[in-house]
Coordinates of C-alpha atoms in Angstrom, one line a residue:
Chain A
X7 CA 16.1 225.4 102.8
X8 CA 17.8 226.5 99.7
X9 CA 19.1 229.7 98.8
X10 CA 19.3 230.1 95.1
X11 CA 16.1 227.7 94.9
X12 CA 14.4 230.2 97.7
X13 CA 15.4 233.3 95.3
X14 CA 14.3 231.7 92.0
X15 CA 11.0 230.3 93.1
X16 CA 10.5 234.5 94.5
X17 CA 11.4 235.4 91.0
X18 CA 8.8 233.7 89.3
X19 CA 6.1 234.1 91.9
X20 CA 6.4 237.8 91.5
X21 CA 6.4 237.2 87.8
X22 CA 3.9 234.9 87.5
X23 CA 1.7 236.5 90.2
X24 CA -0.3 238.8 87.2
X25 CA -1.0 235.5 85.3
X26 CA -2.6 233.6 87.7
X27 CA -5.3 236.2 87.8
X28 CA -5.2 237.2 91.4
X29 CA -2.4 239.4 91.1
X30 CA -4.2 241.3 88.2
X31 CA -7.1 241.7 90.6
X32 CA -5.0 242.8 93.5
X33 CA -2.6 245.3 91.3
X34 CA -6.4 246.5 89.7
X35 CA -7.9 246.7 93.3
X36 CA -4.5 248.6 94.6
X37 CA -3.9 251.2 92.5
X38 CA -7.8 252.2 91.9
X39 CA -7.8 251.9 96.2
X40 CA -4.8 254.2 96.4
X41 CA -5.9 256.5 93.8
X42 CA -9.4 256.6 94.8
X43 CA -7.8 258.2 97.9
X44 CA -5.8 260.6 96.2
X45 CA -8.3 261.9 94.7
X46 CA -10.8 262.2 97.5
X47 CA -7.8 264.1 99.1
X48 CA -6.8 266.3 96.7
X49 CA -10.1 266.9 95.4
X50 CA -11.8 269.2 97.8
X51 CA -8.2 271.5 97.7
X52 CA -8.2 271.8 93.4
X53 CA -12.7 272.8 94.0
X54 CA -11.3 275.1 96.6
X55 CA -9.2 276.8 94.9
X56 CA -11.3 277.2 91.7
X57 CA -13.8 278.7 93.3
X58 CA -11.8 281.3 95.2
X59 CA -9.8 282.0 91.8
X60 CA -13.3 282.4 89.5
X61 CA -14.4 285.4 92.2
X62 CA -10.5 286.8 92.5
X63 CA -8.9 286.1 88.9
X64 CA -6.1 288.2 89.9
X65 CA -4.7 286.9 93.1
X66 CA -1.8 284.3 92.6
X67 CA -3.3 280.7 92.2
X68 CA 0.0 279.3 94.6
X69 CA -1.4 281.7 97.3
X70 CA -4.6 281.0 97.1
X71 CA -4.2 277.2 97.1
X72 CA -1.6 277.9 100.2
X73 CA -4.2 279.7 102.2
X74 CA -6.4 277.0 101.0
X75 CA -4.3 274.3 102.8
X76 CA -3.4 276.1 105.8
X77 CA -7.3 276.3 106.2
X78 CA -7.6 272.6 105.9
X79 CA -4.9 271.9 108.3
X80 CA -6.7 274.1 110.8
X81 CA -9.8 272.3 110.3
X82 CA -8.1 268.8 109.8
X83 CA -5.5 269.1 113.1
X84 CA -8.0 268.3 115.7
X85 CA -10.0 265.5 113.6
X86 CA -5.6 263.5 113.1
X87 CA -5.1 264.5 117.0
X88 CA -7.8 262.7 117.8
X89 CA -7.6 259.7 115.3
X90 CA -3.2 259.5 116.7
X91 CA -4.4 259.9 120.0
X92 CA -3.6 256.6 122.5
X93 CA -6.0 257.9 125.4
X94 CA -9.6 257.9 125.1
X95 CA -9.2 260.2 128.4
X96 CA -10.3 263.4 127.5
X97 CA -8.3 264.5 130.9
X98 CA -5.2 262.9 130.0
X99 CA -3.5 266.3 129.1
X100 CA 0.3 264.5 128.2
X101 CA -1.4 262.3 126.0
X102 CA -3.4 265.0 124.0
X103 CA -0.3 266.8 124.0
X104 CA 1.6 264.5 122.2
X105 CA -1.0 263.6 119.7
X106 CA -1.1 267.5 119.0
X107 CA 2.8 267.3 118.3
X108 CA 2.0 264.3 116.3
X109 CA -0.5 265.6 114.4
X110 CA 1.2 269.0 114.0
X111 CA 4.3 266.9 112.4
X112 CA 1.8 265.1 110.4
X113 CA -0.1 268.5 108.7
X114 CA 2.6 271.2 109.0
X115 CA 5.7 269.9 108.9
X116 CA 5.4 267.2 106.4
X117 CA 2.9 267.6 103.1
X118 CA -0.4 267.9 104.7
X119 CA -2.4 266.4 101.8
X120 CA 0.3 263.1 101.2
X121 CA -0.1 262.5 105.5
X122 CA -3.5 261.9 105.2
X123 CA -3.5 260.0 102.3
X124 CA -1.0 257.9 104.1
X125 CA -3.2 257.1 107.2
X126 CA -5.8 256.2 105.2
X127 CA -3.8 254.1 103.0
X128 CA -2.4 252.8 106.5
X129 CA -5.9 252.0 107.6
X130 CA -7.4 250.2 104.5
X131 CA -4.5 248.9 103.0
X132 CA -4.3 245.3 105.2
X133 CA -8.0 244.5 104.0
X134 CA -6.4 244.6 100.5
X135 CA -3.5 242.6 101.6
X136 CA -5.9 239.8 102.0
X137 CA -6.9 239.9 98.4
X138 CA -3.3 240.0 97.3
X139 CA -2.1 237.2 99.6
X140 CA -4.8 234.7 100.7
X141 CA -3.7 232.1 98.1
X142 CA 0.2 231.8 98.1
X143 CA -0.1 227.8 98.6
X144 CA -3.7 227.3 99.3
X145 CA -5.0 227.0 95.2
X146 CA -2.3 224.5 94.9
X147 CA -2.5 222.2 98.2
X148 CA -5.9 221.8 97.3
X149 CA -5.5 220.9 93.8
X150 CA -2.4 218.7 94.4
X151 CA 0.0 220.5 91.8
X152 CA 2.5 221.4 94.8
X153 CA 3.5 217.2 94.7
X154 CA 5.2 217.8 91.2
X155 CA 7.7 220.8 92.6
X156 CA 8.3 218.7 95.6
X157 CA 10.2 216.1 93.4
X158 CA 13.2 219.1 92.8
X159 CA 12.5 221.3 95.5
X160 CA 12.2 221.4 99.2
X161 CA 9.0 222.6 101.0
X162 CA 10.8 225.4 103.1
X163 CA 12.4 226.7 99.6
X164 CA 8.8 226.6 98.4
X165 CA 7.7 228.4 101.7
X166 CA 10.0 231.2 102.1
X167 CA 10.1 231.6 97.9
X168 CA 6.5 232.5 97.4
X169 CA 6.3 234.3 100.8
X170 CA 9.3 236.1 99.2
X171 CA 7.4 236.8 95.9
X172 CA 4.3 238.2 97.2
X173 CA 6.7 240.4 99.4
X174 CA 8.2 241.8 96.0
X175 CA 4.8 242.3 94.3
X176 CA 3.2 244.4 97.0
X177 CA 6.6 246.4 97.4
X178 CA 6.6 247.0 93.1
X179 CA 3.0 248.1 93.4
X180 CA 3.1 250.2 96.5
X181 CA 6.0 252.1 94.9
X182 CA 4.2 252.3 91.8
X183 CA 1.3 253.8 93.5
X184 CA 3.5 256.2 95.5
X185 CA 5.4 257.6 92.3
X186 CA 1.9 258.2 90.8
X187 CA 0.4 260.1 93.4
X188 CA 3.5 261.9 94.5
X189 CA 4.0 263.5 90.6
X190 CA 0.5 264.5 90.2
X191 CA 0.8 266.1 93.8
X192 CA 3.8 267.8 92.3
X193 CA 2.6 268.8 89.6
X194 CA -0.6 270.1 90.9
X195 CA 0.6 271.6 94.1
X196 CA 3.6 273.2 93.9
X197 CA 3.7 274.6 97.2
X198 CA 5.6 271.4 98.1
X199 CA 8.8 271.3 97.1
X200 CA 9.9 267.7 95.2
X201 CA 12.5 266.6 97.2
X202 CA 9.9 266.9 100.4
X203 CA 7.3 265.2 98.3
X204 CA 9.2 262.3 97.5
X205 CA 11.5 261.7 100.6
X206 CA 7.9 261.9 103.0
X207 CA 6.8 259.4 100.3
X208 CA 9.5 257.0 100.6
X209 CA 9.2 256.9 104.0
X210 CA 5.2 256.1 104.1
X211 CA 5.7 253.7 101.3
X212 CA 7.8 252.1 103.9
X213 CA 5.7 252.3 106.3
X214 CA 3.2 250.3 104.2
X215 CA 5.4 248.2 103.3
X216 CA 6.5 247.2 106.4
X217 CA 3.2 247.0 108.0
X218 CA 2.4 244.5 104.9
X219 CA 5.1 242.1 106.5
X220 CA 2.9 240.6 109.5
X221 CA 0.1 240.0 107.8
X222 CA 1.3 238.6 104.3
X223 CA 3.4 236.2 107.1
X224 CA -1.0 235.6 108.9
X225 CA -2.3 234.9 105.7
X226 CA 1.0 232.6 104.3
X227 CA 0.0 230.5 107.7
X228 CA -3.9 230.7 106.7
X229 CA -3.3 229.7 103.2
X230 CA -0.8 227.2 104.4
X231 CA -3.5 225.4 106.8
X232 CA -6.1 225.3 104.3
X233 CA -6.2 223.4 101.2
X234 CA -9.2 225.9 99.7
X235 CA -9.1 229.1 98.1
X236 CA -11.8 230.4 98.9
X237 CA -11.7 229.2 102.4
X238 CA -8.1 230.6 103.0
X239 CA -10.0 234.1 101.8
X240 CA -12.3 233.8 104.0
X241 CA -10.3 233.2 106.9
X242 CA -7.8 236.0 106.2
X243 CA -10.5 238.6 106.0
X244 CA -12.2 237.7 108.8
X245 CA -9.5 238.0 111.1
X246 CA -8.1 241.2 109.6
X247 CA -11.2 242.7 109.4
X248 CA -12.7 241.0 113.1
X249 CA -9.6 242.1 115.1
X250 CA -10.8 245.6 114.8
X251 CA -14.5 244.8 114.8
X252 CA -14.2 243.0 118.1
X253 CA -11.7 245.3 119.9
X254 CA -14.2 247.8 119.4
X255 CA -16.8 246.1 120.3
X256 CA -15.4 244.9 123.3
X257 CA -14.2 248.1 124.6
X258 CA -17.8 249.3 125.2
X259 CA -17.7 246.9 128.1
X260 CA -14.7 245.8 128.7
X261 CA -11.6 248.4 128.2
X262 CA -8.9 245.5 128.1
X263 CA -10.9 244.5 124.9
X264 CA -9.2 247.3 123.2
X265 CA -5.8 245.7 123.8
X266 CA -7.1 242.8 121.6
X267 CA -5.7 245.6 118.9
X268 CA -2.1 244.7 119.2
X269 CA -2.9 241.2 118.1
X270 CA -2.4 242.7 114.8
X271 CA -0.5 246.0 113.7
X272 CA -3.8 247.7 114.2
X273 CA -2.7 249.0 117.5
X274 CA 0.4 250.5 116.5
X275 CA 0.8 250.8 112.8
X276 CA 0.2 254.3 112.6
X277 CA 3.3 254.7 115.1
X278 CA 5.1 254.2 111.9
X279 CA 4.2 257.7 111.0
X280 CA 5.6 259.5 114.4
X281 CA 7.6 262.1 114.5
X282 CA 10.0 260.4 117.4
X283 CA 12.2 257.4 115.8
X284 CA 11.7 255.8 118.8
X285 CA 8.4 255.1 118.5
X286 CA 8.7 254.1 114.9
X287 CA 10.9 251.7 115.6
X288 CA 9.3 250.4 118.5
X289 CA 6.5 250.3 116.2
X290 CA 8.7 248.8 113.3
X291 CA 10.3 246.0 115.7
X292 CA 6.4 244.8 117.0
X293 CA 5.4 244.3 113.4
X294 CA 8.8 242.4 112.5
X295 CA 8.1 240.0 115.6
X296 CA 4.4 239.3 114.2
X297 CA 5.9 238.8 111.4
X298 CA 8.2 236.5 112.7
X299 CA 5.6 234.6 114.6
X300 CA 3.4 234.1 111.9
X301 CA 5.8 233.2 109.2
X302 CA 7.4 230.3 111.9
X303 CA 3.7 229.1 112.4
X304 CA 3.2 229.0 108.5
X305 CA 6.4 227.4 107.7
X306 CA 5.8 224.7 110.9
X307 CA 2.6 223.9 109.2
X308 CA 3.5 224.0 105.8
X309 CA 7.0 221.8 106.3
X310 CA 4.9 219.2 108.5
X311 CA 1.8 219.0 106.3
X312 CA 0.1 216.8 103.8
X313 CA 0.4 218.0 100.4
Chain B
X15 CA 2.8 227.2 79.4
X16 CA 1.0 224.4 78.2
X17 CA -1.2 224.8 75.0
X18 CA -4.8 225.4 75.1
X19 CA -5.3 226.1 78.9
X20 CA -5.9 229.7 79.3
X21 CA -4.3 231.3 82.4
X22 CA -6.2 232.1 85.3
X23 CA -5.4 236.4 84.8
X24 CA -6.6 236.2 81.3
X25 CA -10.0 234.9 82.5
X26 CA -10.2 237.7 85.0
X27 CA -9.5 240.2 82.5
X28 CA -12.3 238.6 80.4
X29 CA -14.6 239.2 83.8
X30 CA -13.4 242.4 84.5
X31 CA -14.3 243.5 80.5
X32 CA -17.5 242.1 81.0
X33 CA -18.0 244.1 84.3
X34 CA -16.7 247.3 83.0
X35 CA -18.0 246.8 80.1
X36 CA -21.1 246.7 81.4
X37 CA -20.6 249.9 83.4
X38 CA -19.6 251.9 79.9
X39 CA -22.7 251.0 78.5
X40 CA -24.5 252.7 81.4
X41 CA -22.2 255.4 80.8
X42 CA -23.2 255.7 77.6
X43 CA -26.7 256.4 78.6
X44 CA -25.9 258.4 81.5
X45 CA -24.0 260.5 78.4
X46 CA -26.9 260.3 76.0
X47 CA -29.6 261.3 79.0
X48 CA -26.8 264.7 79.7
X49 CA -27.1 265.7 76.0
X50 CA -31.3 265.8 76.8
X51 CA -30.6 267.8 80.0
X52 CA -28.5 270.3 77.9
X53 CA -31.3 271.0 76.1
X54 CA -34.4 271.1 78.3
X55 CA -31.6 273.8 80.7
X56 CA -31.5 276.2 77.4
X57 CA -35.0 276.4 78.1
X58 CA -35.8 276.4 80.7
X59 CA -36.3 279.8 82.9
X60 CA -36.5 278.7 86.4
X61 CA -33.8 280.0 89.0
X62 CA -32.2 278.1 91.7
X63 CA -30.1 275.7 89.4
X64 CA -26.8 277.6 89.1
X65 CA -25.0 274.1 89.3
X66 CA -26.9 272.7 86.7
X67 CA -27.0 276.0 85.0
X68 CA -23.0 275.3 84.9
X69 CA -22.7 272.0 83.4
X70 CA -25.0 273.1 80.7
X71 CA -22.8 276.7 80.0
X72 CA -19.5 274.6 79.9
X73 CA -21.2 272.0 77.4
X74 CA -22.2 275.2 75.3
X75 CA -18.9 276.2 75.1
X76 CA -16.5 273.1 74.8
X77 CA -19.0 272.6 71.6
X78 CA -21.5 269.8 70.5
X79 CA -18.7 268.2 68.5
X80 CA -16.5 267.3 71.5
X81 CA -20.0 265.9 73.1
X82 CA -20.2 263.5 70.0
X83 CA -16.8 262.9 69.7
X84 CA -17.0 261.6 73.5
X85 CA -19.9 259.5 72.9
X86 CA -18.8 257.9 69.4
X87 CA -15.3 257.0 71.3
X88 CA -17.3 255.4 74.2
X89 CA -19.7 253.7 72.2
X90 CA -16.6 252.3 70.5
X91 CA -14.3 251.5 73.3
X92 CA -17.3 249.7 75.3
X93 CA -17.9 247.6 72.2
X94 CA -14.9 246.7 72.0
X95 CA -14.1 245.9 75.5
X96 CA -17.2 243.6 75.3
X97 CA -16.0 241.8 72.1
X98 CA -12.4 241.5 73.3
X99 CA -14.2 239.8 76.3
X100 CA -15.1 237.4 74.4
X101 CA -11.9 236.8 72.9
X102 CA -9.7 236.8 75.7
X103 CA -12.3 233.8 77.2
X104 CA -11.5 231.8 73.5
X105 CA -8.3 232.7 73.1
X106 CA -8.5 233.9 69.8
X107 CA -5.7 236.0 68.0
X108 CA -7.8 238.4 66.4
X109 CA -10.9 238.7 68.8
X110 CA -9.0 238.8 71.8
X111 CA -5.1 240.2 71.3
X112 CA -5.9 242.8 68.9
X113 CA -10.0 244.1 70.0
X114 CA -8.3 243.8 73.1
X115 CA -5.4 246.5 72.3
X116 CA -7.7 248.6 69.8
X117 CA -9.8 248.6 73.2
X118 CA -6.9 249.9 75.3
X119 CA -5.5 252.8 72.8
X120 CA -9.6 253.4 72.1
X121 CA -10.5 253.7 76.0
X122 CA -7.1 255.9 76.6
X123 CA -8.2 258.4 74.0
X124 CA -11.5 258.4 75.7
X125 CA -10.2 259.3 79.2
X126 CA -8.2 262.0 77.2
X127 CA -10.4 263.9 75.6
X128 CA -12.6 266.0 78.3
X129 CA -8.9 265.9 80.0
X130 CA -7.9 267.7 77.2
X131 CA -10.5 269.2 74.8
X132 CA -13.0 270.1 78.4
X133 CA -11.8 273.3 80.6
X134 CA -14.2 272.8 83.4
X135 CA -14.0 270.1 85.7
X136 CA -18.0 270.1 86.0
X137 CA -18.3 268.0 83.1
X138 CA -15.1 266.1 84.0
X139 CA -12.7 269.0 82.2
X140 CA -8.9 269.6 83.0
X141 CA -6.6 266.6 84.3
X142 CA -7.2 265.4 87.9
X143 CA -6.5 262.5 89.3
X144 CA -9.8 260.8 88.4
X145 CA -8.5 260.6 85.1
X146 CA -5.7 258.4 86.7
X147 CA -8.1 256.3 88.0
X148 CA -10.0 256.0 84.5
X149 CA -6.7 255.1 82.9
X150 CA -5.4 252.2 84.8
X151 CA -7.9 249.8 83.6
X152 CA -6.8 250.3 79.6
X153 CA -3.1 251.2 80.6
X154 CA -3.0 247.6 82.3
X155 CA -4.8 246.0 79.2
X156 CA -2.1 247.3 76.9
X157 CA 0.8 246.1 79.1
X158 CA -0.7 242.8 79.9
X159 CA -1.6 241.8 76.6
X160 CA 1.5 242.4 75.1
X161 CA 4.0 240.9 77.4
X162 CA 2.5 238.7 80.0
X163 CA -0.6 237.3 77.9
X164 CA 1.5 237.8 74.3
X165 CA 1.6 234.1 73.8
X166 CA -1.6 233.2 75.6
X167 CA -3.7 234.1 72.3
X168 CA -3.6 230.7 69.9
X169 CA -6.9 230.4 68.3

């Protein structure tokens, strides 16, 4: 594997990605998913706060949409404890605990409104990622045009290089999607100060991000195993979408069926979010080693393959 | 690139004006059907519609002429997202780059006006982040088409 070849075939994947066409319809499919979010966030919050202002025109519009967000977070605290919780064990008072601290660090000490836009982000976003990444190599092993960059470059330069670009793209349009989201929250909410807004931000942008990395690295070994689009799409979604299904599933009669989660993220990702580093980067080091795994499989498929 | 062979994105974007497109004509009906409602609310003296009774009041009062400005904008943009359609799918300079830019500038006017010209949000008034969401579609037209797609238009 080459270096500068690995770098400039990243470069023009990420480039390139928008002409091709599915790039467009990820970036399009992204920011309208993000932003739908937003909105459905910030929404109720701006009606809220209208309404209470058209029967009080004097009272200060930043109190009122204060009170209006510390009633939220009273209603919302319960509904995030529950959805952080690890126990299903309604007994299991150190586990209910710590989702209460959890979700208290979510709602009150970070910006209420930007935490739950982030889990929901965190819980939809990998269905996207399957739009985004299903074809790195599998248009072009099924239409033979990867025997022509063989001639000057080797296959784990090709590997590693679009892997790389696909990276790049969903980082550009995460932070894209962050910036826009975190200036109209600014703007509109000025309760939260900017440098709280952007730094809570950075860090779920990163969290997305990083959750991204395990599976973009399923679907680079899906779309390196099949030489069809459309099949390679197929395949992606149905595993990121069936690991969840099933777990569930399964855990009505079977409980070790729910552990069939931590085949994928879905068992821990949110642990990206917690207030203890410790569990964020237990969390963070799972999803690397996915990552890892899948990405060897990929390139072990792709390098040994006929193209 | 090689001559002739249109790019995969441009072909989407030719779908996607098609789709949307499509939508805005519906809108345009859905527009059209409001101005009716306006009219049939002035007279009409039944109670229990204070929602309704809202939209109607705000349309009163942001004035007809905003209402036909909105609807002559979005007649516009969605022929010209249509057209451009077609342009992007043949390549052509003048169907596709430059409907395809009037489009963009036409369609971001459109998400601006009740943003700006419209106080109450019940009739889409006031900037909120559904007007994001209304703008990424044109916003991304007027980028693409004029750096990744630029040279994509030789007909």
């Amino acid at each position: 594997m080459n270096r500068r070849q690995t770098l400039l075939i990243a470069k023009y994947s990420t480039r390139y990605s928008v002409r091709g066409g599915i790039g467009l319809i990820f970036l399009l499919l992204s920011l309208t998913f993000g932003l739908v979010v937003a909105h459905t966030m910030l929404q109720p919050v701006e009606m809220a706060v209208k309404e209470i202002t058209k029967d009080n025109p004097e009272a200060d519009k930043q109190e009122i949409t204060e009170l209006v967000l510390d009633e939220m977070v009273t209603f919302a605290k319960p509904v995030v404890s529950w959805m952080v919780s690890d126990s299903n064990d309604a007994d299991d008072v150190d586990a209910k605990r710590s989702a209460d601290d959890w979700a208290g660090y979510l709602l009150e000490e970070q910006p209420a409104v930007l935490s739950a836009i982030f889990l929901i982000l965190l819980f939809g976003w990998p269905f996207l990622i399957a739009f985004g990444a299903f074809d790195i190599y599998a248009g072009d092993i099924g239409s033979r045009q990867l025997r022509y960059q063989l001639l000057r470059v080797d296959r784990g330069s090709i590997f590693m290089g679009r892997l790389l670009g696909i990276l790049t793209t969903f980082a550009l349009v995460l932070m894209l999607l962050g910036l826009t989201v975190v200036v109209y929250m600014g703007a509109k909410l000025p309760m939260y100060t900017w440098g709280s807004l952007f730094s809570w931000a950075a860090q779920g942008v990163a969290a997305i991000l990083w959750v991204s990395l395990p599976y973009v690295a399923l679907c680079a070994w899906v779309s390196a195993s099949f030489g069809s689009s459309f099949g390679s799409l197929t395949i992606c979604s149905l595993i990121i979408g069936g690991v969840p299904l099933f777990a569930t599933i399964g855990k009505l009669t079977h409980d070790a069926a729910g552990y069939l989660l931590y085949v994928l993220p879905w068992g821990f990702q949110t642990k990206l979010l917690h207030h203890d580093w410790s569990q964020v980067a237990l969390a963070g080091g799972l999803c690397l080693g996915q990552a890892a795994l899948f990405t060897w499989l990929g390139y072990r498929k792709f390098t040994r393959r006929d193209l | 690139m090689s001559e002739g062979k249109r790019p995969g994105g441009l072909t989407a974007l030719a779908v996607l004006n098609f789709v949307f497109g499509g939508f805005g004509v519906l809108a345009l009906l859905a527009l059209v059907a409001l101005m009716a409602f306006i009219g049939v609310m002035a007279d009409s003296g039944e109670e229990g519609q204070e929602a309704a009774r809202e939209v109607a009041k705000a349309w009163e009062e942001a004035g007809l002429g905003v209402f036909y400005a909105m609807i002559a904008v979005s007649a516009i943009s969605t022929i010209l997202q249509i057209a451009s359609g077609v342009g992007y799918l043949k390549q052509k300079k003048f169907l596709g780059r430059t409907l395809g830019n009037a489009y963009a500038v036409t369609a971001v006017i459109g998400s601006l006006i009740p943003a700006l010209m419209l106080a109450s949000p019940e009739v889409g008034g006031g900037f909120q982040i559904g007007t994001l969401v209304g703008l990424i579609y044109p916003i991304l037209t007027l980028i693409l088409l004029n750096t990744t797609f630029k040279h994509d238009f030789i007909n």
